[in-house]
Amino acid sequence: MVYEETVVLRVGFDEALAQVKEAFAEQGFGTLTEIDVQQVLRTKIGKEMGRYVIVGACNPELASQALDEVPQIGVLLPCNVVVRESPDGVLVEAMDPGVMATVTGHEGMRPIADDARRRVSDALDRLQATAL
């Protein structure tokens, strides 16, 4: 099962992170959380690694619809977008919201997940277009 989409950006990490937030904001997603995994692991267990940030992106309208349809869907929210360093550039990996409909098995989630999937894909397409 494919559960994410990935694009590679050839800009600095901070610029990539800013571009991700902007592209997702254009699709109606706000940033609920921003977890600096590199810093957390360094502080907690002394692990050194490349830059790695998890952005918790949420579209309030879609989240509300999903919660009305399946109240326990909150365990799968928000949509996580990973921004991480790699030898190839800065990877942007976004969860496929279609997973929410598949995991719940609730048909009422399908149109909501499809809308979210389209918005996530549009954000990633915008990022990919700027990477060319």
PDB file of C-alpha atoms in Angstrom:
ATOM      1  CA  MET A   1       0.000   0.000   0.000  1.00  0.00           C
ATOM      2  CA  VAL A   2       1.402   3.377  -1.007  1.00  0.00           C
ATOM      3  CA  TYR A   3       0.640   5.832   1.758  1.00  0.00           C
ATOM      4  CA  GLU A   4       2.659   8.883   0.763  1.00  0.00           C
ATOM      5  CA  GLU A   5       3.654  11.112  -2.126  1.00  0.00           C
ATOM      6  CA  THR A   6       7.164  12.526  -2.401  1.00  0.00           C
ATOM      7  CA  VAL A   7       8.786  15.449  -4.178  1.00  0.00           C
ATOM      8  CA  VAL A   8      12.431  16.526  -4.105  1.00  0.00           C
ATOM      9  CA  LEU A   9      13.307  20.198  -3.740  1.00  0.00           C
ATOM     10  CA  ARG A  10      16.720  21.590  -4.610  1.00  0.00           C
ATOM     11  CA  VAL A  11      16.699  24.539  -2.239  1.00  0.00           C
ATOM     12  CA  GLY A  12      17.967  25.003   1.282  1.00  0.00           C
ATOM     13  CA  PHE A  13      16.104  23.294   4.091  1.00  0.00           C
ATOM     14  CA  ASP A  14      14.593  26.458   5.584  1.00  0.00           C
ATOM     15  CA  GLU A  15      13.432  27.619   2.153  1.00  0.00           C
ATOM     16  CA  ALA A  16      11.888  24.199   1.472  1.00  0.00           C
ATOM     17  CA  LEU A  17      10.029  24.279   4.792  1.00  0.00           C
ATOM     18  CA  ALA A  18       8.674  27.757   4.020  1.00  0.00           C
ATOM     19  CA  GLN A  19       7.611  26.653   0.519  1.00  0.00           C
ATOM     20  CA  VAL A  20       5.800  23.625   1.963  1.00  0.00           C
ATOM     21  CA  LYS A  21       3.827  25.735   4.425  1.00  0.00           C
ATOM     22  CA  GLU A  22       2.917  28.216   1.687  1.00  0.00           C
ATOM     23  CA  ALA A  23       1.860  25.553  -0.837  1.00  0.00           C
ATOM     24  CA  PHE A  24      -0.334  23.808   1.716  1.00  0.00           C
ATOM     25  CA  ALA A  25      -1.802  27.109   2.945  1.00  0.00           C
ATOM     26  CA  GLU A  26      -2.891  27.834  -0.636  1.00  0.00           C
ATOM     27  CA  GLN A  27      -4.921  24.612  -0.441  1.00  0.00           C
ATOM     28  CA  GLY A  28      -6.594  25.628   2.833  1.00  0.00           C
ATOM     29  CA  PHE A  29      -4.258  23.804   5.234  1.00  0.00           C
ATOM     30  CA  GLY A  30      -2.956  25.493   8.347  1.00  0.00           C
ATOM     31  CA  THR A  31       0.040  24.334  10.353  1.00  0.00           C
ATOM     32  CA  LEU A  32      -1.149  22.842  13.657  1.00  0.00           C
ATOM     33  CA  THR A  33       2.175  21.376  14.711  1.00  0.00           C
ATOM     34  CA  GLU A  34       5.800  21.515  13.695  1.00  0.00           C
ATOM     35  CA  ILE A  35       8.029  18.854  15.226  1.00  0.00           C
ATOM     36  CA  ASP A  36      11.785  19.202  14.822  1.00  0.00           C
ATOM     37  CA  VAL A  37      12.630  15.492  14.986  1.00  0.00           C
ATOM     38  CA  GLN A  38      16.371  16.167  14.707  1.00  0.00           C
ATOM     39  CA  GLN A  39      16.284  18.366  17.822  1.00  0.00           C
ATOM     40  CA  VAL A  40      13.995  16.033  19.786  1.00  0.00           C
ATOM     41  CA  LEU A  41      16.179  12.972  19.184  1.00  0.00           C
ATOM     42  CA  ARG A  42      19.374  14.898  19.884  1.00  0.00           C
ATOM     43  CA  THR A  43      17.965  16.161  23.192  1.00  0.00           C
ATOM     44  CA  LYS A  44      16.275  12.942  24.316  1.00  0.00           C
ATOM     45  CA  ILE A  45      18.737  10.235  23.251  1.00  0.00           C
ATOM     46  CA  GLY A  46      21.802  12.005  21.878  1.00  0.00           C
ATOM     47  CA  LYS A  47      21.127  10.831  18.311  1.00  0.00           C
ATOM     48  CA  GLU A  48      22.612  12.871  15.481  1.00  0.00           C
ATOM     49  CA  MET A  49      20.781  12.954  12.173  1.00  0.00           C
ATOM     50  CA  GLY A  50      20.006  15.257   9.272  1.00  0.00           C
ATOM     51  CA  ARG A  51      17.316  17.882   9.479  1.00  0.00           C
ATOM     52  CA  TYR A  52      13.859  16.345   9.730  1.00  0.00           C
ATOM     53  CA  VAL A  53      10.654  18.241  10.474  1.00  0.00           C
ATOM     54  CA  ILE A  54       7.110  16.878  10.646  1.00  0.00           C
ATOM     55  CA  VAL A  55       4.482  19.497   9.801  1.00  0.00           C
ATOM     56  CA  GLY A  56       0.977  18.687  11.034  1.00  0.00           C
ATOM     57  CA  ALA A  57      -1.222  20.245   8.337  1.00  0.00           C
ATOM     58  CA  CYS A  58      -4.965  20.629   8.819  1.00  0.00           C
ATOM     59  CA  ASN A  59      -7.758  21.852   6.587  1.00  0.00           C
ATOM     60  CA  PRO A  60     -10.420  22.811   9.167  1.00  0.00           C
ATOM     61  CA  GLU A  61     -13.341  22.333   6.779  1.00  0.00           C
ATOM     62  CA  LEU A  62     -12.269  18.828   5.785  1.00  0.00           C
ATOM     63  CA  ALA A  63     -11.346  17.901   9.363  1.00  0.00           C
ATOM     64  CA  SER A  64     -14.808  18.957  10.544  1.00  0.00           C
ATOM     65  CA  GLN A  65     -16.495  16.879   7.834  1.00  0.00           C
ATOM     66  CA  ALA A  66     -14.341  13.867   8.664  1.00  0.00           C
ATOM     67  CA  LEU A  67     -15.038  14.150  12.410  1.00  0.00           C
ATOM     68  CA  ASP A  68     -18.782  14.400  11.729  1.00  0.00           C
ATOM     69  CA  GLU A  69     -18.594  11.257   9.595  1.00  0.00           C
ATOM     70  CA  VAL A  70     -16.249   9.190  11.800  1.00  0.00           C
ATOM     71  CA  PRO A  71     -15.608  10.745  15.251  1.00  0.00           C
ATOM     72  CA  GLN A  72     -12.600   8.510  15.940  1.00  0.00           C
ATOM     73  CA  ILE A  73     -10.847   9.744  12.756  1.00  0.00           C
ATOM     74  CA  GLY A  74      -8.913  12.109  15.002  1.00  0.00           C
ATOM     75  CA  VAL A  75      -6.347   9.370  15.565  1.00  0.00           C
ATOM     76  CA  LEU A  76      -5.342   9.858  11.902  1.00  0.00           C
ATOM     77  CA  LEU A  77      -5.302  13.662  11.981  1.00  0.00           C
ATOM     78  CA  PRO A  78      -3.696  15.986  11.102  1.00  0.00           C
ATOM     79  CA  CYS A  79      -2.203  15.227   7.701  1.00  0.00           C
ATOM     80  CA  ASN A  80       1.519  14.874   8.283  1.00  0.00           C
ATOM     81  CA  VAL A  81       4.020  16.359   5.868  1.00  0.00           C
ATOM     82  CA  VAL A  82       7.672  15.435   6.372  1.00  0.00           C
ATOM     83  CA  VAL A  83      10.456  17.759   5.255  1.00  0.00           C
ATOM     84  CA  ARG A  84      13.851  16.062   5.509  1.00  0.00           C
ATOM     85  CA  GLU A  85      17.394  16.292   4.250  1.00  0.00           C
ATOM     86  CA  SER A  86      18.674  13.652   1.873  1.00  0.00           C
ATOM     87  CA  PRO A  87      21.686  13.321  -0.434  1.00  0.00           C
ATOM     88  CA  ASP A  88      19.335  14.099  -3.357  1.00  0.00           C
ATOM     89  CA  GLY A  89      17.998  17.362  -1.909  1.00  0.00           C
ATOM     90  CA  VAL A  90      15.219  18.169   0.515  1.00  0.00           C
ATOM     91  CA  LEU A  91      12.502  15.514   0.428  1.00  0.00           C
ATOM     92  CA  VAL A  92       8.889  16.496   1.008  1.00  0.00           C
ATOM     93  CA  GLU A  93       6.729  13.499   1.860  1.00  0.00           C
ATOM     94  CA  ALA A  94       3.000  13.880   2.429  1.00  0.00           C
ATOM     95  CA  MET A  95       0.567  11.307   3.701  1.00  0.00           C
ATOM     96  CA  ASP A  96      -2.024  10.204   1.151  1.00  0.00           C
ATOM     97  CA  PRO A  97      -5.344  11.208   2.773  1.00  0.00           C
ATOM     98  CA  GLY A  98      -6.996   8.320   0.926  1.00  0.00           C
ATOM     99  CA  VAL A  99      -5.512   6.126   3.643  1.00  0.00           C
ATOM    100  CA  MET A 100      -8.131   7.542   6.029  1.00  0.00           C
ATOM    101  CA  ALA A 101     -10.994   6.142   3.959  1.00  0.00           C
ATOM    102  CA  THR A 102      -9.221   2.822   3.494  1.00  0.00           C
ATOM    103  CA  VAL A 103      -8.341   2.386   7.164  1.00  0.00           C
ATOM    104  CA  THR A 104     -11.813   3.256   8.449  1.00  0.00           C
ATOM    105  CA  GLY A 105     -13.646   1.282   5.773  1.00  0.00           C
ATOM    106  CA  HIS A 106     -16.340   3.944   6.065  1.00  0.00           C
ATOM    107  CA  GLU A 107     -17.722   4.856   2.635  1.00  0.00           C
ATOM    108  CA  GLY A 108     -18.782   8.306   3.876  1.00  0.00           C
ATOM    109  CA  MET A 109     -15.092   9.118   4.262  1.00  0.00           C
ATOM    110  CA  ARG A 110     -14.320   8.506   0.578  1.00  0.00           C
ATOM    111  CA  PRO A 111     -15.447  11.916  -0.821  1.00  0.00           C
ATOM    112  CA  ILE A 112     -13.764  13.763   2.055  1.00  0.00           C
ATOM    113  CA  ALA A 113     -10.528  11.820   1.589  1.00  0.00           C
ATOM    114  CA  ASP A 114     -10.682  12.333  -2.181  1.00  0.00           C
ATOM    115  CA  ASP A 115     -11.000  16.105  -1.697  1.00  0.00           C
ATOM    116  CA  ALA A 116      -8.095  16.094   0.759  1.00  0.00           C
ATOM    117  CA  ARG A 117      -6.041  13.937  -1.635  1.00  0.00           C
ATOM    118  CA  ARG A 118      -6.642  16.400  -4.473  1.00  0.00           C
ATOM    119  CA  ARG A 119      -5.566  19.330  -2.293  1.00  0.00           C
ATOM    120  CA  VAL A 120      -2.432  17.553  -1.068  1.00  0.00           C
ATOM    121  CA  SER A 121      -1.555  16.558  -4.646  1.00  0.00           C
ATOM    122  CA  ASP A 122      -2.091  20.136  -5.825  1.00  0.00           C
ATOM    123  CA  ALA A 123       0.239  21.423  -3.094  1.00  0.00           C
ATOM    124  CA  LEU A 124       2.891  18.869  -4.051  1.00  0.00           C
ATOM    125  CA  ASP A 125       2.449  19.658  -7.753  1.00  0.00           C
ATOM    126  CA  ARG A 126       3.067  23.342  -6.979  1.00  0.00           C
ATOM    127  CA  LEU A 127       6.231  22.425  -5.091  1.00  0.00           C
ATOM    128  CA  GLN A 128       7.375  20.153  -7.915  1.00  0.00           C
ATOM    129  CA  ALA A 129       6.788  22.919 -10.472  1.00  0.00           C
ATOM    130  CA  THR A 130       9.042  25.276  -8.522  1.00  0.00           C
ATOM    131  CA  ALA A 131      11.706  22.560  -8.294  1.00  0.00           C
ATOM    132  CA  LEU A 132      12.110  22.289 -12.064  1.00  0.00           C
TER     133      LEU A 132
END
